[in-house]
PDB file of C-alpha atoms in Angstrom:
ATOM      1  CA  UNK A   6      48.971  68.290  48.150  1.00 84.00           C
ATOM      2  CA  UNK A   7      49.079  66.673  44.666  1.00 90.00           C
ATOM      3  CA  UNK A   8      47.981  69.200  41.639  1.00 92.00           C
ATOM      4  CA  UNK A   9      46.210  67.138  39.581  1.00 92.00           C
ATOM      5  CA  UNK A  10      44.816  69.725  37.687  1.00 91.00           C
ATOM      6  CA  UNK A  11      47.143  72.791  36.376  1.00 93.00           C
ATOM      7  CA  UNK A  12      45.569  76.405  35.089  1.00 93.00           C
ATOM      8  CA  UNK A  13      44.501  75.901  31.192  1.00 91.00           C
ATOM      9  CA  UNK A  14      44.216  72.624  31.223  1.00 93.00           C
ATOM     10  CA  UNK A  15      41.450  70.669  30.231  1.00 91.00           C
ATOM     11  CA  UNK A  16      39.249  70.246  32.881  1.00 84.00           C
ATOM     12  CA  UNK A  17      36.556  66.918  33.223  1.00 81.00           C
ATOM     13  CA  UNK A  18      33.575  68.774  31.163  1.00 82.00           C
ATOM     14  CA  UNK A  19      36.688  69.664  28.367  1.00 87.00           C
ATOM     15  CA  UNK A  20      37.024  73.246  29.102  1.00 89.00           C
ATOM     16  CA  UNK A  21      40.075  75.409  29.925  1.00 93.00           C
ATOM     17  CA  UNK A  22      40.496  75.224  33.706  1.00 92.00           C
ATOM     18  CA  UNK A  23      41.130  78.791  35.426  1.00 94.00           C
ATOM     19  CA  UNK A  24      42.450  77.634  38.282  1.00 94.00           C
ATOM     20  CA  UNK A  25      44.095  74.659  40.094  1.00 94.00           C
ATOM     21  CA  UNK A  26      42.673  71.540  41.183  1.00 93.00           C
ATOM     22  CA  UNK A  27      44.621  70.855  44.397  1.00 92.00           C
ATOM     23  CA  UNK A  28      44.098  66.767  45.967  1.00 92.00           C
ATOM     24  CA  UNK A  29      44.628  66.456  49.826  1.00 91.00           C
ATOM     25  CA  UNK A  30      43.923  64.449  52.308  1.00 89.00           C
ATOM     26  CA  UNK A  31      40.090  64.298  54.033  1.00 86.00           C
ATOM     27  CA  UNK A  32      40.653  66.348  57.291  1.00 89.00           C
ATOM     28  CA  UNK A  33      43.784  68.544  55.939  1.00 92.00           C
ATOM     29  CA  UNK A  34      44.248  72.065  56.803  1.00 95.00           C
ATOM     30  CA  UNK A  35      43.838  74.637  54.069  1.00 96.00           C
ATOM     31  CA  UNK A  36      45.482  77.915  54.378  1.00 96.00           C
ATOM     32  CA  UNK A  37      45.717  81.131  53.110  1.00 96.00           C
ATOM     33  CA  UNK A  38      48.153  81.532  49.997  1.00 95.00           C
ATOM     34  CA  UNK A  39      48.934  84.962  50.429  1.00 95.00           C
ATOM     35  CA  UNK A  40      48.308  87.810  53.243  1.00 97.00           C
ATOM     36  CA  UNK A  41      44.689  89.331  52.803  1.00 98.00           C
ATOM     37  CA  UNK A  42      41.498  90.425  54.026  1.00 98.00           C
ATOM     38  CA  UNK A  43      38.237  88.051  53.775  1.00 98.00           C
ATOM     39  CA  UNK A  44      35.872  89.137  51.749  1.00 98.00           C
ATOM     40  CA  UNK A  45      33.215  85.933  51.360  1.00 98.00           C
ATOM     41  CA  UNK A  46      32.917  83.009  53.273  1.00 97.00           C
ATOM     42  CA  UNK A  47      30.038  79.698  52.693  1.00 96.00           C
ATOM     43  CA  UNK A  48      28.238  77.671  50.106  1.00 94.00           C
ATOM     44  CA  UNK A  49      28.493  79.062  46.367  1.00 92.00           C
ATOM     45  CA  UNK A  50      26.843  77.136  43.472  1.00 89.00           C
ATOM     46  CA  UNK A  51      29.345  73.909  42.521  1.00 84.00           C
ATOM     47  CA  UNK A  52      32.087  74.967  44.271  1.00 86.00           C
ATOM     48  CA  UNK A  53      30.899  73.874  47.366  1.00 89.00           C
ATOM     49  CA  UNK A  54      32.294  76.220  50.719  1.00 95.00           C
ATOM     50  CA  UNK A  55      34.491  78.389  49.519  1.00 96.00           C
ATOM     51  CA  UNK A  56      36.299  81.357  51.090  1.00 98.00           C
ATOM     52  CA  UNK A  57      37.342  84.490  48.477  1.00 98.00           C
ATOM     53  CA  UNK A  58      40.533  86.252  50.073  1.00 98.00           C
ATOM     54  CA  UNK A  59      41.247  90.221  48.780  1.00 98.00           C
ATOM     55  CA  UNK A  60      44.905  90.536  48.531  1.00 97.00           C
ATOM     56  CA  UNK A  61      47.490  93.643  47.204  1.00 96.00           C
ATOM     57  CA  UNK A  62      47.569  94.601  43.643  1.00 94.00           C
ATOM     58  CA  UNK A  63      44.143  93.944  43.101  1.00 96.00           C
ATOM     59  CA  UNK A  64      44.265  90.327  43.531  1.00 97.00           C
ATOM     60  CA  UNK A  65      41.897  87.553  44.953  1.00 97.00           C
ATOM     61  CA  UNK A  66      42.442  84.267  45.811  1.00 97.00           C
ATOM     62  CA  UNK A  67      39.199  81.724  45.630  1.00 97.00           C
ATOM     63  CA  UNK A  68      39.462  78.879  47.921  1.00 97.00           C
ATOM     64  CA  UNK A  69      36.823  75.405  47.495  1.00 95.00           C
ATOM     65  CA  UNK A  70      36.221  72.789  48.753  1.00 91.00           C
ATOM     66  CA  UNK A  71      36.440  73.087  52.177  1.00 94.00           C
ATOM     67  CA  UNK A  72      34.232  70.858  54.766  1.00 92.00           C
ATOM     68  CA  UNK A  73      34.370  73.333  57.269  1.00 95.00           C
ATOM     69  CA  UNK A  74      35.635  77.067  57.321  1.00 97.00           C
ATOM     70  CA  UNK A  75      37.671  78.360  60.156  1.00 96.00           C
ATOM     71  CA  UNK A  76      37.378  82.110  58.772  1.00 96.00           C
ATOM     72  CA  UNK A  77      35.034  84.951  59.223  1.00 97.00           C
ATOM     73  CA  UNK A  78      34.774  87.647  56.606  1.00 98.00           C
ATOM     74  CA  UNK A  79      36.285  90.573  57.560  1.00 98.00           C
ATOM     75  CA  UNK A  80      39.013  89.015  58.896  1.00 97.00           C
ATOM     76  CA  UNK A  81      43.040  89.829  58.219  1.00 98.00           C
ATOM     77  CA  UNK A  82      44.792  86.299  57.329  1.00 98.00           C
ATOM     78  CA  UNK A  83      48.779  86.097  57.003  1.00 97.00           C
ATOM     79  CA  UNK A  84      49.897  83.354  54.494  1.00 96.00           C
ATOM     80  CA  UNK A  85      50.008  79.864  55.926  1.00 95.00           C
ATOM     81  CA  UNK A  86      46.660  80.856  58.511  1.00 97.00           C
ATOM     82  CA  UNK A  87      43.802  78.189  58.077  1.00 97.00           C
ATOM     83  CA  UNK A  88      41.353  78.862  56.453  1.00 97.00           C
ATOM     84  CA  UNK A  89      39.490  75.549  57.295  1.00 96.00           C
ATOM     85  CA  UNK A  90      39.418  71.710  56.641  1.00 95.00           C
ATOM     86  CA  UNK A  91      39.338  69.999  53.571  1.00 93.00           C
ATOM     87  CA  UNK A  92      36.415  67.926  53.693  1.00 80.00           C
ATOM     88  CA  UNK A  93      35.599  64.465  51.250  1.00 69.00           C
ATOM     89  CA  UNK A  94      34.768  65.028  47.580  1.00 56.00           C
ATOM     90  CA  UNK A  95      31.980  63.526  45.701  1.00 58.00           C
ATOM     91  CA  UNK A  96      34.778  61.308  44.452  1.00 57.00           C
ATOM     92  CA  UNK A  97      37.754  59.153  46.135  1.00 67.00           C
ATOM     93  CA  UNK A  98      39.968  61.698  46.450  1.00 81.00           C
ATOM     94  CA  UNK A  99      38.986  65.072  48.274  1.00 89.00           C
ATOM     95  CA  UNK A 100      40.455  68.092  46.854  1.00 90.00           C
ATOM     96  CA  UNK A 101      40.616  72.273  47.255  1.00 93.00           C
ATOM     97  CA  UNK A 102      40.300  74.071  44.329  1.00 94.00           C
ATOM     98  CA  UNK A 103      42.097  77.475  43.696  1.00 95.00           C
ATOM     99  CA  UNK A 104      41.970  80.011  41.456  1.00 96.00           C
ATOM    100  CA  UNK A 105      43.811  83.192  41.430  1.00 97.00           C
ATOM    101  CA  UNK A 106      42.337  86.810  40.017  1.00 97.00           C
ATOM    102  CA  UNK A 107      43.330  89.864  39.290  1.00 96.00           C
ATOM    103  CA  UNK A 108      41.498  93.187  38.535  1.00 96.00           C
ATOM    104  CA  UNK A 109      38.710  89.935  38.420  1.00 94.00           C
ATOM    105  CA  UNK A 110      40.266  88.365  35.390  1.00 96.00           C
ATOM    106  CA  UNK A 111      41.867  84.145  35.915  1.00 96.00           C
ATOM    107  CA  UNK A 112      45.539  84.358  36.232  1.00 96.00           C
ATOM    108  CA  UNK A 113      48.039  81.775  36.500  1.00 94.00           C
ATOM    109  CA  UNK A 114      49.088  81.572  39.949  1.00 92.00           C
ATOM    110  CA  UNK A 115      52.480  80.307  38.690  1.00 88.00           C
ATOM    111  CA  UNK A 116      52.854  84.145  38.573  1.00 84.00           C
ATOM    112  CA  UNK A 117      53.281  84.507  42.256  1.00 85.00           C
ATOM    113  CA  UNK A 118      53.801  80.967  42.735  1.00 83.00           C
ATOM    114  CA  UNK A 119      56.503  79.491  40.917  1.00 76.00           C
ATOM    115  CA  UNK A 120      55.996  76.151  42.386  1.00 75.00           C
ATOM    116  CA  UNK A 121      52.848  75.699  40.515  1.00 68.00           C
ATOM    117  CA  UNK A 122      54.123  75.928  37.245  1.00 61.00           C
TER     118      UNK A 122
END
């Protein structure tokens, strides 16, 4: 996908994004970043279906915007496993949103991802 919104950046309502804003197609596959566990799966406040992944290190990914989840919690993921299908935005152009934690603090996840940077 295209990032069309980067970690600290200012996001739509002005403040300082803590994660990524990631557009994709409607119908795309979304997969896991990073090996894990699931820990949460479904619906949470404005970020639509999201799926929170517990990885080494005290990390955790947080994955939205998903029309469908393809995940149960509890269950190991490798990285590159779907996690479910991006589904269509509110807007024109559907999009996952991901932000990266550790010890439960935002971090850039050009840390472990160069590619984002």
């Amino acid at each position: 996908g295209i990032i069309r919104l980067k970690f600290g950046a200012s996001d739509v309502m002005g403040s300082e994004s803590q994660g990524l804003k990631i557009e994709g197609r409607a119908g795309g596959i979304v997969v896991a970043p990073m090996n894990g566990v699931v820990r949460y799966k479904g619906h949470f406040k404005n970020y639509g279906n999201m799926v929170i992944i517990e990885h080494a290190k005290n990390y955790h990914s947080l994955v939205a915007g998903l029309a469908k989840i393809d995940t149960v919690v509890g269950q190991s993921v490798v990285a590159g496993e779907p996690l479910g299908i991006l589904g269509v935005a509110r807007a024109a152009r559907p999009s996952v949103y991901y932000e990266l934690r550790q010890k439960g603090k935002p971090v850039n996840p050009a840390r472990l991802f160069p590619d984002l940077g």
